[in-house]
mmCIF file with all atom_site columns, C-alpha atoms in Angstrom:
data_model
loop_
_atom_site.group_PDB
_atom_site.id
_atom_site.type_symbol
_atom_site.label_atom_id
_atom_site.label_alt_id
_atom_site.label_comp_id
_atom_site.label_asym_id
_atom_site.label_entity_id
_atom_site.label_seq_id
_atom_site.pdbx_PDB_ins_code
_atom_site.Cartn_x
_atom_site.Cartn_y
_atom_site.Cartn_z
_atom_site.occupancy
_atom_site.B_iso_or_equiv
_atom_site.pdbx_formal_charge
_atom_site.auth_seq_id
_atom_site.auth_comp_id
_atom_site.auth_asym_id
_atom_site.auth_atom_id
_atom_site.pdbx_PDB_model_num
ATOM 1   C CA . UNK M 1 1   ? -15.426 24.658  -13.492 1.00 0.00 ? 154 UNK M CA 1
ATOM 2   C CA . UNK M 1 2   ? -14.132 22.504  -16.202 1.00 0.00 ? 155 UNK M CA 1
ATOM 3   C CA . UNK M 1 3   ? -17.743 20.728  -16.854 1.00 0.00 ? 156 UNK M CA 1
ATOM 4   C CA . UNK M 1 4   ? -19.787 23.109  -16.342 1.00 0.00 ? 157 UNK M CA 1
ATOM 5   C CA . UNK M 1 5   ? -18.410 26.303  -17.727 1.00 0.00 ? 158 UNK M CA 1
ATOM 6   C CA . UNK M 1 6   ? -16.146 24.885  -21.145 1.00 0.00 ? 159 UNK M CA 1
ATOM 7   C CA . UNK M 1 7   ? -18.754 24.345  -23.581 1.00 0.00 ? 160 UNK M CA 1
ATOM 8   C CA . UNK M 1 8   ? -16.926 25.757  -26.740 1.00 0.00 ? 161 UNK M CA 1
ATOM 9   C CA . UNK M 1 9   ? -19.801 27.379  -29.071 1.00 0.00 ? 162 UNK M CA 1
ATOM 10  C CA . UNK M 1 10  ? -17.556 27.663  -31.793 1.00 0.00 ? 163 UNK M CA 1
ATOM 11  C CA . UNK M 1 11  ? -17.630 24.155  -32.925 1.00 0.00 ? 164 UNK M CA 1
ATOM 12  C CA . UNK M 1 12  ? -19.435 23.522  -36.309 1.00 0.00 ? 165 UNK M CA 1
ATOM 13  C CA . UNK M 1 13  ? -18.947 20.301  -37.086 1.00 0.00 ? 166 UNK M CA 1
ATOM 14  C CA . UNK M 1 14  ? -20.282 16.964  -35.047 1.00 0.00 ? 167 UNK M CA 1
ATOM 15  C CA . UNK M 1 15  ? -17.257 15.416  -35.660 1.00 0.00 ? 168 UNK M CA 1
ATOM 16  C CA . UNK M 1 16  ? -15.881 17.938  -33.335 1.00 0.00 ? 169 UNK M CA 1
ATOM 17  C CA . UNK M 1 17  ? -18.511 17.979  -31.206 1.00 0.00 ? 170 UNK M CA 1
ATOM 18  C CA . UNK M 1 18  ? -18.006 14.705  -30.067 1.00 0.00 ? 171 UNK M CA 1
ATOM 19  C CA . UNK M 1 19  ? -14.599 14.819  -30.050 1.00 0.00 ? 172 UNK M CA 1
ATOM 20  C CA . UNK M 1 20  ? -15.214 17.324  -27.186 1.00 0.00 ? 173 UNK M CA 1
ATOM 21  C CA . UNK M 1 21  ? -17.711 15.740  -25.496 1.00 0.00 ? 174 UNK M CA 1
ATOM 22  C CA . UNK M 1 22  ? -15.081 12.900  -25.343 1.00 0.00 ? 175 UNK M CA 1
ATOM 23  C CA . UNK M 1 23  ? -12.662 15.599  -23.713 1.00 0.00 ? 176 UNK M CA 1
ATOM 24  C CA . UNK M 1 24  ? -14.498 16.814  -21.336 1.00 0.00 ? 177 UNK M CA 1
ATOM 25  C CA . UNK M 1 25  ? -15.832 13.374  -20.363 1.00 0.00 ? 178 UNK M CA 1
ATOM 26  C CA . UNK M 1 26  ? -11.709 12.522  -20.010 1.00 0.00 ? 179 UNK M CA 1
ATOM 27  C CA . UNK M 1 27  ? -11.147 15.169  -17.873 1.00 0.00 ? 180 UNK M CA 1
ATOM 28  C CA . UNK M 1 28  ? -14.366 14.675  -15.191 1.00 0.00 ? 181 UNK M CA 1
ATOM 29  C CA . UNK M 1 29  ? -13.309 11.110  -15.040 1.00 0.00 ? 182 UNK M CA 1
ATOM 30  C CA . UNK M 1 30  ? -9.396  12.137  -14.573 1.00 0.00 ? 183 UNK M CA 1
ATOM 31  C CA . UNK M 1 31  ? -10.708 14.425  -11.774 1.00 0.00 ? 184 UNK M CA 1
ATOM 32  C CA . UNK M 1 32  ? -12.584 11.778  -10.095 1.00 0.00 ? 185 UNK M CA 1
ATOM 33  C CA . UNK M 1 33  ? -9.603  9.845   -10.196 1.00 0.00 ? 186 UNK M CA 1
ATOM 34  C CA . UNK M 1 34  ? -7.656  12.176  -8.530  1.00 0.00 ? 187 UNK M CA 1
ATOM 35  C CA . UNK M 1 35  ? -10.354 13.168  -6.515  1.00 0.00 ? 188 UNK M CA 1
ATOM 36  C CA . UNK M 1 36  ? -10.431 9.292   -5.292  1.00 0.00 ? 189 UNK M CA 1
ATOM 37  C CA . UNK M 1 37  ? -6.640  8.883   -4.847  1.00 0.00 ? 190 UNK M CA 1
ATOM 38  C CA . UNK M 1 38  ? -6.313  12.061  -2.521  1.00 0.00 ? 191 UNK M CA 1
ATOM 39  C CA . UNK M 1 39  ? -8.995  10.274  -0.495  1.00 0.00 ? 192 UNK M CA 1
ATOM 40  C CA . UNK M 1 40  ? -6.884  6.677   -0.627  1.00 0.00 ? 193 UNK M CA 1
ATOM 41  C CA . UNK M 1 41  ? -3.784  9.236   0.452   1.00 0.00 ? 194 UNK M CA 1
ATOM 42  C CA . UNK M 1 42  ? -5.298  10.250  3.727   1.00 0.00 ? 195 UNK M CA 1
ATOM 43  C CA . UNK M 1 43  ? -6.198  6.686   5.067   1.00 0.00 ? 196 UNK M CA 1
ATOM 44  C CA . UNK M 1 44  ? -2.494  5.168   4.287   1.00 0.00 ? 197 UNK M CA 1
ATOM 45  C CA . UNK M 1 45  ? -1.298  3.966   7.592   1.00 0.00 ? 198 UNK M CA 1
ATOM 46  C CA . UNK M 1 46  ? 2.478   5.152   8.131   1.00 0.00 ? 199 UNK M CA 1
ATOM 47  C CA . UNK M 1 47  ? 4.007   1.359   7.364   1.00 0.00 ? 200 UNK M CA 1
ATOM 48  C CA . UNK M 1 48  ? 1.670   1.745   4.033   1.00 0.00 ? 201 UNK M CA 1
ATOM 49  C CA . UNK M 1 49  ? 3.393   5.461   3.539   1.00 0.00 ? 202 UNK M CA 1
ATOM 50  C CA . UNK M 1 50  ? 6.812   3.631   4.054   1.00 0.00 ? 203 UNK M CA 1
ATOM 51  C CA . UNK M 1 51  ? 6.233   0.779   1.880   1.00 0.00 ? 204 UNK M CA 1
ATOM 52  C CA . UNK M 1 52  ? 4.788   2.985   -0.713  1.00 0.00 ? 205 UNK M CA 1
ATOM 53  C CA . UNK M 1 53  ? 7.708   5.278   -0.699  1.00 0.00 ? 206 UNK M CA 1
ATOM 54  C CA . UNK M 1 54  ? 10.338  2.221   -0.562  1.00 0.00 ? 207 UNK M CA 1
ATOM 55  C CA . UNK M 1 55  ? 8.488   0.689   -3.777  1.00 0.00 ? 208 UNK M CA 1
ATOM 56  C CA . UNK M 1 56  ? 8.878   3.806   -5.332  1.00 0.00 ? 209 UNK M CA 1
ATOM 57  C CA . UNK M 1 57  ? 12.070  4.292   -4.255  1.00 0.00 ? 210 UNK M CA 1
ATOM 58  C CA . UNK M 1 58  ? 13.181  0.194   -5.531  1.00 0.00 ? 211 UNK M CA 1
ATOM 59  C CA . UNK M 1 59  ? 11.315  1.337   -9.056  1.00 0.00 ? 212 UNK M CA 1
ATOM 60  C CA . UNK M 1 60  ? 13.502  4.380   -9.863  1.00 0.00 ? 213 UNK M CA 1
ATOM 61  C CA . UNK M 1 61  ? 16.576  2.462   -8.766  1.00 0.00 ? 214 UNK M CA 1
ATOM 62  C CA . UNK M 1 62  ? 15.650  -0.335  -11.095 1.00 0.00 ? 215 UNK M CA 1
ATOM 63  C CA . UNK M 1 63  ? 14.345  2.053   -13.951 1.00 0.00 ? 216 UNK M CA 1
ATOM 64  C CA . UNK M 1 64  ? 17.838  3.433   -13.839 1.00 0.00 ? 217 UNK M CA 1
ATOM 65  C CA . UNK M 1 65  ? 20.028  0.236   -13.930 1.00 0.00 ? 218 UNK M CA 1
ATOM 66  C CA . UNK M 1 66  ? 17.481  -0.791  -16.737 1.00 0.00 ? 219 UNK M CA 1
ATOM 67  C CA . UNK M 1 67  ? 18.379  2.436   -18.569 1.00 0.00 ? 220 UNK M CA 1
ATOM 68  C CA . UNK M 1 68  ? 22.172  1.917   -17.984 1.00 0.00 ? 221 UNK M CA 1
ATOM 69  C CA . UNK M 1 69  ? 22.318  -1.604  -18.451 1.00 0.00 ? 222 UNK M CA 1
ATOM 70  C CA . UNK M 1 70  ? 20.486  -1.211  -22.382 1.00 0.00 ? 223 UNK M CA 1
ATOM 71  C CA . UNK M 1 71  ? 22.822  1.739   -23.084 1.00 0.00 ? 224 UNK M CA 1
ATOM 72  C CA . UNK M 1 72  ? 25.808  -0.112  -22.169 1.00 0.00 ? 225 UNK M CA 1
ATOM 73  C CA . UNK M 1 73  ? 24.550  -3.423  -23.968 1.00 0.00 ? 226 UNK M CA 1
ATOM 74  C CA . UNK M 1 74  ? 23.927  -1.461  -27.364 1.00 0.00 ? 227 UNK M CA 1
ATOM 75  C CA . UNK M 1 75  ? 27.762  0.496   -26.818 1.00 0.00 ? 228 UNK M CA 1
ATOM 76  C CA . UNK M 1 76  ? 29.053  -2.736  -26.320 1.00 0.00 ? 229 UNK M CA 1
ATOM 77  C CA . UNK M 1 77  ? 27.130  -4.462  -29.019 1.00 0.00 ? 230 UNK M CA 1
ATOM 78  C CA . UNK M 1 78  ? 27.671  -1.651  -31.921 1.00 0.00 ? 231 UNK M CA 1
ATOM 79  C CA . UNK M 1 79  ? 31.408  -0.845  -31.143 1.00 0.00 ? 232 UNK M CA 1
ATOM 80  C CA . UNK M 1 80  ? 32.175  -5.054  -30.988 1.00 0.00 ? 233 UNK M CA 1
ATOM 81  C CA . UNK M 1 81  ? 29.937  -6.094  -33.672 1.00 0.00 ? 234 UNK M CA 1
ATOM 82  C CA . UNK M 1 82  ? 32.702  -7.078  -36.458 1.00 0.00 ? 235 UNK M CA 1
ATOM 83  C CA . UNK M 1 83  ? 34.729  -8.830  -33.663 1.00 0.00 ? 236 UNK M CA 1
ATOM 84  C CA . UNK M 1 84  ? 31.667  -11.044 -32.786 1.00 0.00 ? 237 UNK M CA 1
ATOM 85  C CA . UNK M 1 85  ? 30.882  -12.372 -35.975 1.00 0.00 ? 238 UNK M CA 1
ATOM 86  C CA . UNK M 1 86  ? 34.386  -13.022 -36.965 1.00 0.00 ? 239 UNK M CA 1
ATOM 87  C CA . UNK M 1 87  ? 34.231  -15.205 -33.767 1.00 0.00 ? 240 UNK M CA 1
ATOM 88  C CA . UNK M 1 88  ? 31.024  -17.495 -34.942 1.00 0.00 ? 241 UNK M CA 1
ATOM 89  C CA . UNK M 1 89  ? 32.004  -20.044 -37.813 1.00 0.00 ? 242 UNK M CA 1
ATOM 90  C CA . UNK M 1 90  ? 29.914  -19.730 -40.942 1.00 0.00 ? 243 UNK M CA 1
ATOM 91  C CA . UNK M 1 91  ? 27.483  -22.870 -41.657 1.00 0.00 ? 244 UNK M CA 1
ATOM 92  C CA . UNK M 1 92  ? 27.893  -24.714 -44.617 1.00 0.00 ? 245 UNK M CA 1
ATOM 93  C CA . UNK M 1 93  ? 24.831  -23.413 -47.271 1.00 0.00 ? 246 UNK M CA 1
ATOM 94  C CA . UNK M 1 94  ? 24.066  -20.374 -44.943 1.00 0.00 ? 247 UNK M CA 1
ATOM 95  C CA . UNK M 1 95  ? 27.063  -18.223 -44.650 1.00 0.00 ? 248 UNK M CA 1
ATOM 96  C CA . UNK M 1 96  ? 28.240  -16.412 -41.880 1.00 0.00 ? 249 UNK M CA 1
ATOM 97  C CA . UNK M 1 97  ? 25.037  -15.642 -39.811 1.00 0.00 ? 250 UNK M CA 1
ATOM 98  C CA . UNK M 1 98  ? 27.908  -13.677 -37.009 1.00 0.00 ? 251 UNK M CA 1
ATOM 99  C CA . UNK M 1 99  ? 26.830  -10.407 -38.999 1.00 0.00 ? 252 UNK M CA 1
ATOM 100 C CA . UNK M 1 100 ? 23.450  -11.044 -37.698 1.00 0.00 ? 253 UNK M CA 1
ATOM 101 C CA . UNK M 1 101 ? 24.110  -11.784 -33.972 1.00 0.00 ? 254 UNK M CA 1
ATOM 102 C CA . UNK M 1 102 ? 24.459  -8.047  -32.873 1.00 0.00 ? 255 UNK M CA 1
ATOM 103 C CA . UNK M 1 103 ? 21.491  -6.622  -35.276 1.00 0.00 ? 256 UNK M CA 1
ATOM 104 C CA . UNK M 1 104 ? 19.040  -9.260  -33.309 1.00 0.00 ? 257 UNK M CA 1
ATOM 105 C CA . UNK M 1 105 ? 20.295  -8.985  -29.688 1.00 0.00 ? 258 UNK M CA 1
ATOM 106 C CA . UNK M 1 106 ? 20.413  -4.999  -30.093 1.00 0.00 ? 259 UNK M CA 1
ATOM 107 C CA . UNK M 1 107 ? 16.505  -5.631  -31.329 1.00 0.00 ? 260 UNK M CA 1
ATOM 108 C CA . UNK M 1 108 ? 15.863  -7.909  -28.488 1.00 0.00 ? 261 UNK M CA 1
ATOM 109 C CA . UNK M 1 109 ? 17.203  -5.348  -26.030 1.00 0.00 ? 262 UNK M CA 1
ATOM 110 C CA . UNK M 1 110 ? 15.252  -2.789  -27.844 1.00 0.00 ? 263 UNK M CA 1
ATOM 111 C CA . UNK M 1 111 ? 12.171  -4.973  -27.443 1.00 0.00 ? 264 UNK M CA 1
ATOM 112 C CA . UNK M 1 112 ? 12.257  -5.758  -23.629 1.00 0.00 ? 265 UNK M CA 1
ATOM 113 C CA . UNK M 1 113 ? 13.157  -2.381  -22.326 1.00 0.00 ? 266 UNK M CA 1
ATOM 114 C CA . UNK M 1 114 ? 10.241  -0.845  -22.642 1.00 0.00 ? 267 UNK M CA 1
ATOM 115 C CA . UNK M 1 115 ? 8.480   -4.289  -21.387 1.00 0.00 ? 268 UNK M CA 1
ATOM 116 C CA . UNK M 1 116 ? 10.498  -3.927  -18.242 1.00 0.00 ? 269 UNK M CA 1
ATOM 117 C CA . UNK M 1 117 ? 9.787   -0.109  -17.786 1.00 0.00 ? 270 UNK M CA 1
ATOM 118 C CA . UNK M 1 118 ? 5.801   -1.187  -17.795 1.00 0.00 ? 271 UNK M CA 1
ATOM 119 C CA . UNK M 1 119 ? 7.046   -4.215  -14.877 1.00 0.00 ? 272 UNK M CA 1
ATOM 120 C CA . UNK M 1 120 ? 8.717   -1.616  -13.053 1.00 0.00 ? 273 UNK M CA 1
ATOM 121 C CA . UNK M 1 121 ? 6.002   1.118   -13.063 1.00 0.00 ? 274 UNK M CA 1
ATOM 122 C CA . UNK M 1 122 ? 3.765   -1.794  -11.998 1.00 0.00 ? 275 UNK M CA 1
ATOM 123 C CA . UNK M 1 123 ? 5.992   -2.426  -8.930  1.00 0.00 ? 276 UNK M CA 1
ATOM 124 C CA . UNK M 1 124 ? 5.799   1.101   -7.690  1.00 0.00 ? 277 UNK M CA 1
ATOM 125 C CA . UNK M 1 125 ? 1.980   1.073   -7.604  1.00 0.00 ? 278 UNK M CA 1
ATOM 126 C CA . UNK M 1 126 ? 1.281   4.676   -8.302  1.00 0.00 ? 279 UNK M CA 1
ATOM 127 C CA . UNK M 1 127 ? -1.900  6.253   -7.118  1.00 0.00 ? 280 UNK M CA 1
ATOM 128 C CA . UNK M 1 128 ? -2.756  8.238   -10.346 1.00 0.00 ? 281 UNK M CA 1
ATOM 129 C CA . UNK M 1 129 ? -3.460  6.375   -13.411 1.00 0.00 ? 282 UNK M CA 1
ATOM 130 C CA . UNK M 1 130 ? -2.101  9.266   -15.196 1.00 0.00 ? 283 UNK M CA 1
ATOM 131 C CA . UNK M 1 131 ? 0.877   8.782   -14.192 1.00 0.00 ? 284 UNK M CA 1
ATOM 132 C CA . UNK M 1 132 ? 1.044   6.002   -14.930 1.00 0.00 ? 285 UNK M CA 1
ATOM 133 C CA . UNK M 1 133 ? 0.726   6.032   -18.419 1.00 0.00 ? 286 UNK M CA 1
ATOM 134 C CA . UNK M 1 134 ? 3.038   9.294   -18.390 1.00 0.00 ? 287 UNK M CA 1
ATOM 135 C CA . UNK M 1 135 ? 5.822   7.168   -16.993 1.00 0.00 ? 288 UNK M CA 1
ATOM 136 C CA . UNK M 1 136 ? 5.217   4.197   -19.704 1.00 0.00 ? 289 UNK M CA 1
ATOM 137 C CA . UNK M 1 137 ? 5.269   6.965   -22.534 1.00 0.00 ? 290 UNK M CA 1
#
């Protein structure tokens, strides 16, 4: 239904005809996809069902505690950020570089979460490529 009956006739310019070409090529592929997963659904044995489900199972538990542990990190890093540069000695010529310590390790956190979201979703090898990306955005 969605290929062969969703021509829209009220494009006029090529730019946006190919721009729905592109679409509709998107979605036949998407429904392929699923198509080909439902099939790869049906031969699972029931240890593959288990392990499946326990993978997904480990990735949500891990997607959590990555979720807590970078909220807690930045807390702790914002509310104790005067207290941990007053700790680290200024160099001679530099300064005091303490001021910086909690702007780069709240970057750094920053930076790898989403790295270890795209590990996790990895782990829980989900049948839909879709989803996949959903899960990464």
């Amino acid at each position: 239904n969605n290929i062969l009956c969703s021509w829209d006739c009220t494009l006029s310019s090529a730019l946006e005809v190919e721009d729905f070409k592109s679409d509709l090529t998107n979605r036949f592929l998407q429904q392929l996809e699923e198509r080909n997963s439902l099939g790869l659904k049906k031969l699972r044995t029931q240890y593959e069902g288990f392990i499946v489900i326990l993978r997904r199972g480990s990735g949500v538990c891990l997607y959590l505690a990555v979720t807590l542990a970078a909220f807690g990190l930045i807390i702790y890093f914002t509310i104790n950020s005067k207290a941990i540069a007053s700790q680290i000695p200024a160099l001679p010529g530099i300064g005091s570089i303490g001021s910086l310590i909690s702007p780069f390790v709240l970057e750094a956190i920053n930076t790898a979460t989403p790295m270890l979201f795209q590990l996790i979703t990895q782990l829980e090898m989900w049948d839909s490529r879709q989803t996949e990306v959903n899960l990464i955005l």
